[in-house]
Amino acid sequence: MTKINMKTPLVEIDGDEMTRVLWEVIKEKLLSPFIELKTEYYDLGLSNRDNTNDEVTVQSAHAIKKYGVGVKCATITANTARQKEYNLKHLHPSPNATIRAILDGTVFRKPISVNRIKPSVITWKAPIVIGRHAYGDVYKAAEMEIDGPGKVEMVYTKSDGTERRVKIADFEGSGIVQGMHNYDESIKSFARACFLYAINEKIPLWFATKDTISKTYDGRFKAIFEEIYETEFKEKCAAAGIEYFYTLIDDAVARVVKSEGGFLWACKNYDGDVQSDMIASAAGSLAMMTSVLVSPSGVFEYEAAHGTVQQHYYRWQKGEKTSTNPAALIFAWSGALSKRAELDGLSDLTDFARRLEKAVLSTIEDGIMTGDLAKLSDPPPVKVLNSWEFIDEISSRL
Ligand code: NAP
Ligand code: MG
């Protein structure tokens, strides 16, 4: 069989633990036999990040900027327990945060729907996609402990030297304060990314904030979305037959649970962090959720929404063939390959990516699945396989 050729390298970002183990198997069994894989490889395994003083993370983000498309394995965000475990010299920030800070943009998370796995919310008929703003707010906040009585103020020193102040609170005892920010430019690109995604997928766009309480901060998000809609997307939305809908975040949460699904829910950074886990688990499983970062500069990073599946890794190290679900990792590859194919005009690669996804879905729909899905399958599974057997089954269908 002749293999499919690629034009431009895909930026491949390796990671940690169980997902690193499966990454290799996916490449060996599902990709390399069919594609002459052309990747630029970055090892973001924790030890290599530590050895390179996290330079490798920064380099991988710049490589995505250069080539346009990256695919990323899950990575450990180090904490003190991990520092001991891996004997680390430093504690670096989360690689995802570092990469997102360089690429900016919006993370879209979409459940992978299969017939046998029914959402716990029975009204949901189509997937709900989360569009999470990936910059600022509480993730870039300055915080301070207040250790006794005193006044806390926010001060803005303009570049011309003039000052503006607002009082945050008078403390009578100890407490805490936090200062958050966001930039109009980042909010605008978040809004644009969401409108483009919704129009591309032909699904309605919902956006919600707490602008009744946070009149200035959340009010700005609401106003920018409205302005971008009115000036850039109103006609395009009408042409695509989709609606832009704004409401309060509490109203949105209530409506989402009663909805039929099938829309993009644009969320501020924290709302998106929390609500994407709610959507993933209500839709079935964290292992059945895809994730793509769309940057305003027009570059894309694909990954699985779950972490490194640490506990499975420890069991694998003891010799167990775990039943870890590789679906989201495979969809990260198919998503990235498909985007590469689109940009390079490679119809055979587009076709391969589609077949790869079909092979995963048909395997699960035929009742052949990993342990995490076995508990959710209705009707019950025909066969529950370990990850290696499951990947072999997909490979045989390919
Ligand atoms: P996790 O790796 O997502 O796993 C949490 C639990 O979810 C697992 O113990 C497992 O449940 C289930 N699970 C997740 N993915 C699965 C899969 N593919 N197949 C089957 N079950 C799956 O989260 P975590 O244990 O909280 O975090 C582990 C490490 O991942 C941490 O060091 C964290 O920093 C990192 N992390 C990385 C990313 C990223 O790179 N994008 C995201 C999140 C977390 P059972 O044990 O019940 O089987
Ligand atoms: Mg989260």
Coordinates of C-alpha atoms and ligand atoms in Angstrom, one line a residue:
M1 CA 0.0 0.0 0.0
T2 CA 1.3 3.5 -0.8
K3 CA 1.3 5.8 2.2
I4 CA -0.4 9.2 2.2
N5 CA 2.2 12.0 2.0
M6 CA 2.1 15.3 3.9
K7 CA 3.4 18.7 2.8
T8 CA 3.9 20.8 5.9
P9 CA 5.1 19.3 9.3
L10 CA 2.5 19.0 12.0
V11 CA 3.8 20.2 15.4
E12 CA 3.7 17.2 17.6
I13 CA 3.8 17.8 21.4
D14 CA 4.4 14.7 23.5
G15 CA 3.3 14.6 27.1
D16 CA 3.2 12.5 30.2
E17 CA 2.1 9.3 31.9
M18 CA -0.7 7.1 30.4
T19 CA -1.4 9.5 27.6
R20 CA 2.2 9.4 26.6
V21 CA 2.1 5.6 26.5
L22 CA -1.0 5.6 24.3
W23 CA 0.4 8.4 22.1
E24 CA 3.1 6.0 20.9
V25 CA 0.6 3.1 20.3
I26 CA -1.7 5.4 18.3
K27 CA 1.1 6.5 16.1
E28 CA 2.4 3.0 15.6
K29 CA -0.9 1.2 14.9
L30 CA -3.2 3.9 13.5
L31 CA -1.1 6.5 11.8
S32 CA 2.3 5.3 10.6
P33 CA 1.0 2.3 8.6
F34 CA -1.1 4.7 6.5
I35 CA 0.7 8.1 6.5
E36 CA 4.2 9.1 5.8
L37 CA 4.0 11.2 9.0
K38 CA 5.8 14.5 8.9
T39 CA 6.0 16.1 12.3
E40 CA 8.2 18.5 14.2
Y41 CA 8.5 16.8 17.6
Y42 CA 8.6 18.6 21.0
D43 CA 9.0 16.5 24.1
L44 CA 6.9 18.2 26.8
G45 CA 7.4 15.2 29.2
L46 CA 7.9 16.7 32.6
S47 CA 11.6 15.7 32.9
N48 CA 12.4 17.4 29.6
R49 CA 10.5 20.5 30.5
D50 CA 12.5 20.6 33.7
N51 CA 15.9 20.0 31.9
T52 CA 15.2 22.7 29.4
N53 CA 14.0 25.1 32.1
D54 CA 10.6 25.0 30.3
E55 CA 12.2 26.5 27.1
V56 CA 10.8 23.5 25.1
T57 CA 7.2 24.5 26.0
V58 CA 7.8 28.0 24.7
Q59 CA 9.5 26.6 21.5
S60 CA 6.5 24.3 20.9
A61 CA 4.1 27.2 21.0
H62 CA 6.2 29.2 18.6
A63 CA 6.4 26.2 16.3
I64 CA 2.6 26.1 16.2
K65 CA 2.6 29.8 15.3
K66 CA 5.1 29.1 12.5
Y67 CA 3.4 26.0 10.9
G68 CA -0.2 26.7 11.8
V69 CA -1.3 23.3 13.4
G70 CA -0.2 21.4 16.4
V71 CA -1.4 18.3 18.2
K72 CA -0.7 17.9 21.9
C73 CA -0.7 15.0 24.4
A74 CA -1.8 15.7 28.0
T75 CA 0.9 17.0 30.3
I76 CA 1.4 17.1 34.0
T77 CA 1.0 20.5 35.7
A78 CA 3.7 20.2 38.3
N79 CA 2.9 20.8 42.0
T80 CA 5.0 20.0 45.1
A81 CA 4.0 16.3 45.1
R82 CA 5.1 16.0 41.4
Q83 CA 8.3 17.9 42.2
K84 CA 9.3 15.2 44.7
E85 CA 8.1 12.4 42.4
Y86 CA 10.1 13.6 39.4
N87 CA 12.9 15.2 41.3
L88 CA 12.4 18.6 39.6
K89 CA 14.7 21.6 39.8
H90 CA 11.8 24.0 39.2
L91 CA 8.0 24.4 39.5
H92 CA 6.9 25.8 36.1
P93 CA 3.4 27.0 35.3
S94 CA 1.0 24.7 33.5
P95 CA 2.2 24.1 29.9
N96 CA -1.3 24.7 28.6
A97 CA -1.3 28.1 30.3
T98 CA 2.1 28.9 28.8
I99 CA 1.0 27.8 25.3
R100 CA -2.3 29.7 25.5
A101 CA -0.6 32.9 26.7
I102 CA 1.6 32.8 23.6
L103 CA -1.2 31.8 21.1
D104 CA -4.1 33.6 22.9
G105 CA -7.5 32.5 21.6
T106 CA -10.5 30.4 22.4
V107 CA -10.7 26.7 23.4
F108 CA -13.6 24.8 21.8
R109 CA -14.6 21.6 23.6
K110 CA -17.1 19.2 22.0
P111 CA -18.3 15.9 23.2
I112 CA -17.8 12.9 20.8
S113 CA -21.4 11.5 20.5
V114 CA -22.0 7.8 20.0
N115 CA -25.4 6.1 20.0
R116 CA -24.7 3.7 22.8
I117 CA -23.7 6.4 25.3
K118 CA -26.7 8.5 26.2
P119 CA -26.2 11.8 27.9
S120 CA -27.5 11.9 31.5
V121 CA -29.6 14.9 30.5
I122 CA -32.3 13.2 28.5
T123 CA -33.4 16.2 26.5
W124 CA -30.0 16.7 24.9
K125 CA -30.2 15.4 21.3
A126 CA -27.1 17.1 19.9
P127 CA -23.7 17.9 21.4
I128 CA -23.2 21.2 23.3
V129 CA -19.9 22.8 22.3
I130 CA -18.1 25.0 24.9
G131 CA -16.1 28.0 23.6
R132 CA -13.8 29.0 26.4
H133 CA -12.0 32.3 26.4
A134 CA -8.4 31.2 27.1
Y135 CA -7.0 34.5 28.3
G136 CA -7.1 36.5 31.6
D137 CA -9.6 37.0 34.4
V138 CA -8.9 34.8 37.5
Y139 CA -6.2 32.9 35.6
K140 CA -4.0 36.0 35.3
A141 CA -5.1 37.7 38.5
A142 CA -3.0 39.4 41.2
E143 CA -3.8 38.3 44.7
M144 CA -2.8 39.5 48.1
E145 CA -3.4 38.4 51.7
I146 CA -4.5 41.3 54.0
D147 CA -3.1 40.7 57.5
G148 CA -4.9 43.4 59.4
P149 CA -7.0 46.6 59.4
G150 CA -6.4 49.0 56.5
K151 CA -7.8 50.3 53.2
V152 CA -7.3 48.5 49.9
E153 CA -7.5 50.5 46.7
M154 CA -7.0 49.8 43.0
V155 CA -4.7 52.3 41.3
Y156 CA -4.4 52.9 37.6
T157 CA -1.3 55.0 36.7
K158 CA -1.7 56.1 33.1
S159 CA 1.3 56.4 30.9
D160 CA 1.1 60.2 31.1
G161 CA 1.5 59.8 34.9
T162 CA -2.0 60.7 35.9
E163 CA -3.7 58.4 38.4
R164 CA -7.2 57.0 39.1
R165 CA -8.2 55.2 42.2
V166 CA -11.1 53.2 43.5
K167 CA -11.5 51.8 46.9
I168 CA -12.0 48.0 47.1
A169 CA -12.6 47.7 50.8
D170 CA -11.9 48.9 54.3
F171 CA -10.5 46.0 56.3
E172 CA -11.2 45.8 60.0
G173 CA -9.3 42.5 60.2
S174 CA -7.5 40.1 58.0
G175 CA -8.8 38.9 54.6
I176 CA -7.9 38.6 50.9
V177 CA -8.0 40.7 47.7
Q178 CA -7.8 39.9 44.0
G179 CA -7.3 42.1 40.9
M180 CA -8.3 40.7 37.5
H181 CA -8.0 42.1 34.0
N182 CA -8.7 41.5 30.4
Y183 CA -8.0 43.3 27.2
D184 CA -10.5 44.5 24.6
E185 CA -8.4 43.0 21.9
S186 CA -8.5 39.6 23.5
I187 CA -12.3 39.8 24.1
K188 CA -12.8 40.8 20.5
S189 CA -10.8 37.9 19.2
F190 CA -12.8 35.6 21.5
A191 CA -16.0 36.9 20.1
R192 CA -14.8 36.6 16.5
A193 CA -13.6 33.0 17.1
C194 CA -17.0 32.1 18.5
F195 CA -19.0 33.7 15.6
L196 CA -16.7 32.0 13.0
Y197 CA -17.0 28.6 14.7
A198 CA -20.8 28.9 15.0
I199 CA -21.2 30.0 11.4
N200 CA -18.8 27.2 10.2
E201 CA -20.7 24.5 12.1
K202 CA -24.1 26.2 11.4
I203 CA -25.1 26.1 15.1
P204 CA -26.6 28.9 17.2
L205 CA -24.3 30.9 19.5
W206 CA -25.1 31.5 23.2
F207 CA -23.2 33.9 25.4
A208 CA -23.7 34.7 29.0
T209 CA -22.1 36.8 31.7
K210 CA -23.0 38.2 35.1
D211 CA -23.4 41.8 33.8
T212 CA -26.1 42.6 36.3
I213 CA -23.6 42.4 39.2
S214 CA -20.4 43.1 37.3
K215 CA -21.6 46.1 35.3
T216 CA -18.2 47.3 34.1
Y217 CA -16.2 44.1 33.8
D218 CA -18.8 41.6 32.5
G219 CA -20.7 44.5 30.9
R220 CA -17.7 45.1 28.7
F221 CA -17.8 41.4 27.5
K222 CA -21.5 41.8 26.7
A223 CA -21.0 45.1 24.8
I224 CA -18.0 43.8 22.8
F225 CA -19.9 40.7 21.7
E226 CA -22.9 42.8 20.7
E227 CA -20.6 45.2 18.8
I228 CA -18.8 42.4 16.9
Y229 CA -22.1 40.8 16.1
E230 CA -23.7 44.0 14.8
T231 CA -20.7 45.2 12.8
E232 CA -19.2 42.0 11.5
F233 CA -21.4 39.0 11.8
K234 CA -25.1 39.9 11.7
E235 CA -25.6 39.2 8.0
K236 CA -23.3 36.2 8.0
C237 CA -25.4 34.7 10.9
A238 CA -28.6 35.4 9.0
A239 CA -27.1 33.8 5.9
A240 CA -26.1 30.7 7.8
G241 CA -29.6 30.6 9.4
I242 CA -28.3 30.8 13.0
E243 CA -29.1 33.0 16.0
Y244 CA -26.9 34.9 18.4
F245 CA -28.4 34.8 21.9
Y246 CA -27.3 36.7 25.0
T247 CA -28.5 36.0 28.5
L248 CA -27.4 36.1 32.1
I249 CA -25.1 33.3 33.2
D250 CA -27.6 31.9 35.7
D251 CA -30.4 31.9 33.1
A252 CA -28.0 30.2 30.7
V253 CA -27.2 27.4 33.1
A254 CA -30.9 26.7 33.7
R255 CA -31.7 26.8 29.9
V256 CA -28.8 24.6 29.0
V257 CA -30.1 21.7 31.1
K258 CA -33.6 22.0 29.6
S259 CA -32.3 22.5 26.0
E260 CA -32.0 20.0 23.1
G261 CA -28.3 20.9 22.7
G262 CA -26.8 21.6 19.4
F263 CA -25.3 25.0 20.0
L264 CA -22.1 26.7 20.9
W265 CA -22.0 28.1 24.4
A266 CA -19.4 30.9 24.6
C267 CA -18.0 31.1 28.2
K268 CA -15.7 33.4 30.0
N269 CA -12.5 31.7 31.1
Y270 CA -13.7 30.5 34.5
D271 CA -17.2 29.6 33.4
G272 CA -15.7 27.6 30.5
D273 CA -13.3 25.7 32.8
V274 CA -16.1 24.6 35.1
Q275 CA -19.0 24.2 32.6
S276 CA -16.9 22.1 30.2
D277 CA -16.4 19.5 32.9
M278 CA -20.1 19.6 33.6
I279 CA -21.0 19.2 29.9
A280 CA -18.4 16.4 29.5
S281 CA -19.5 14.3 32.3
A282 CA -23.2 14.9 31.6
A283 CA -22.6 13.9 28.0
G284 CA -20.9 10.7 29.0
S285 CA -17.3 10.9 29.8
L286 CA -14.2 13.2 30.0
A287 CA -12.6 10.6 27.7
M288 CA -15.1 11.4 25.0
M289 CA -14.4 15.2 24.7
T290 CA -12.3 16.9 22.0
S291 CA -10.6 20.2 22.5
V292 CA -9.1 22.7 20.1
L293 CA -7.5 26.0 20.7
V294 CA -8.2 28.5 17.9
S295 CA -5.9 31.5 18.0
P296 CA -6.8 34.9 16.5
S297 CA -3.6 34.6 14.4
G298 CA -5.3 31.7 12.6
V299 CA -3.4 28.8 14.1
F300 CA -4.8 25.6 15.8
E301 CA -3.8 23.3 18.6
Y302 CA -5.7 20.0 19.0
E303 CA -5.7 18.0 22.3
A304 CA -7.8 15.7 24.4
A305 CA -9.8 17.4 27.1
H306 CA -8.7 15.0 29.8
G307 CA -5.4 14.8 31.8
T308 CA -2.6 12.2 31.9
V309 CA -4.8 9.6 33.6
Q310 CA -2.2 9.2 36.4
Q311 CA -3.8 6.3 38.3
H312 CA -4.0 4.2 35.2
Y313 CA -0.3 4.9 34.5
Y314 CA 0.7 3.6 38.0
R315 CA -1.2 0.4 37.2
W316 CA 0.4 0.2 33.8
Q317 CA 3.9 0.6 35.4
K318 CA 3.1 -2.5 37.5
G319 CA 2.4 -4.5 34.3
E320 CA -1.4 -4.1 34.0
K321 CA -2.9 -3.6 30.5
T322 CA -5.3 -0.8 31.5
S323 CA -8.5 -0.1 29.8
T324 CA -7.8 3.6 29.3
N325 CA -10.0 5.2 26.6
P326 CA -7.8 6.6 23.7
A327 CA -10.8 8.1 21.8
A328 CA -10.1 11.8 22.6
L329 CA -6.4 11.4 21.8
I330 CA -7.2 9.8 18.5
F331 CA -9.6 12.6 17.7
A332 CA -6.9 15.1 18.6
W333 CA -4.8 13.5 15.8
S334 CA -7.6 13.3 13.3
G335 CA -8.6 16.9 14.0
A336 CA -5.0 18.1 13.5
L337 CA -4.4 16.0 10.4
S338 CA -7.7 17.1 8.9
K339 CA -6.8 20.8 9.5
R340 CA -3.4 20.2 8.0
A341 CA -5.0 18.6 5.0
E342 CA -7.4 21.5 4.6
L343 CA -4.6 24.0 4.7
D344 CA -2.4 22.0 2.3
G345 CA -5.1 20.9 0.0
L346 CA -4.6 17.1 0.6
S347 CA -7.9 15.4 -0.1
D348 CA -6.5 11.9 0.7
L349 CA -5.4 13.0 4.1
T350 CA -8.8 14.6 4.7
D351 CA -10.4 11.3 3.8
F352 CA -8.1 9.4 6.1
A353 CA -8.9 11.6 9.1
R354 CA -12.6 11.1 8.5
R355 CA -12.2 7.3 8.2
L356 CA -10.1 7.2 11.4
E357 CA -12.9 8.9 13.3
K358 CA -15.5 6.6 11.7
A359 CA -13.5 3.6 12.7
V360 CA -13.5 4.7 16.4
L361 CA -17.2 5.5 16.4
S362 CA -18.3 2.3 14.6
T363 CA -16.2 0.2 17.1
I364 CA -18.0 1.8 20.1
E365 CA -21.4 1.7 18.4
D366 CA -20.9 -2.0 17.7
G367 CA -20.5 -2.5 21.5
I368 CA -16.7 -2.9 21.6
M369 CA -15.3 -0.4 24.1
T370 CA -13.0 0.5 27.0
G371 CA -14.0 0.1 30.7
D372 CA -15.0 3.7 31.3
L373 CA -17.7 3.5 28.6
A374 CA -18.8 0.0 29.6
K375 CA -20.5 1.4 32.7
L376 CA -22.5 3.9 30.5
S377 CA -23.3 1.7 27.5
D378 CA -27.0 1.2 26.7
P379 CA -27.5 -1.6 25.5
P380 CA -24.7 -3.2 27.6
P381 CA -21.3 -3.7 25.9
V382 CA -20.6 -6.7 23.7
K383 CA -16.8 -6.7 24.5
V384 CA -14.8 -4.7 27.0
L385 CA -11.2 -4.4 25.8
N386 CA -7.9 -3.0 27.1
S387 CA -6.5 0.0 25.3
W388 CA -4.2 -2.1 23.1
E389 CA -6.9 -4.5 22.0
F390 CA -9.3 -1.5 21.4
I391 CA -6.7 0.2 19.2
D392 CA -6.1 -3.1 17.3
E393 CA -9.8 -3.3 16.7
I394 CA -9.9 0.2 15.3
S395 CA -6.8 -0.6 13.2
S396 CA -8.5 -3.7 11.7
R397 CA -11.5 -1.6 10.6
L398 CA -9.2 1.1 9.1
Ligands
NAP1 P1 -7.4 13.0 34.4 O1 -6.1 12.5 33.9 O2 -8.3 13.6 33.4 O3 -8.1 11.7 35.0 C1 -9.1 11.8 36.0 C2 -9.9 10.5 36.0 O4 -10.8 10.6 34.9 C3 -9.1 9.3 35.8 O5 -8.6 8.8 37.0 C4 -10.1 8.4 35.1 O6 -11.0 7.8 36.1 C5 -10.9 9.3 34.3 N1 -10.3 9.4 32.9 C6 -9.8 10.5 32.3 N2 -9.4 10.3 31.1 C7 -9.7 9.0 30.9 C8 -9.5 8.1 29.8 N3 -8.9 8.5 28.6 N4 -9.9 6.8 29.8 C9 -10.5 6.4 31.0 N5 -10.7 7.1 32.1 C10 -10.3 8.4 32.0 O7 -7.2 14.1 35.5 P2 -6.3 14.0 36.9 O8 -6.1 12.6 37.3 O9 -6.9 15.0 37.7 O10 -4.9 14.6 36.4 C11 -3.8 13.9 36.1 C12 -2.7 14.8 35.6 O11 -3.1 15.4 34.3 C13 -2.4 15.9 36.5 O12 -1.0 16.0 36.7 C14 -2.8 17.2 35.7 O13 -2.0 18.2 35.9 C15 -2.8 16.7 34.3 N6 -3.8 17.4 33.4 C16 -3.4 17.8 32.2 C17 -4.3 18.3 31.3 C18 -3.9 18.6 29.9 O14 -2.7 18.5 29.6 N7 -4.7 19.1 29.0 C19 -5.7 18.5 31.7 C20 -6.1 18.1 32.9 C21 -5.1 17.5 33.8 P3 -10.8 6.4 36.9 O15 -9.6 6.5 37.6 O16 -12.1 6.4 37.7 O17 -10.7 5.3 35.8
MG2 MG -11.4 22.3 34.5

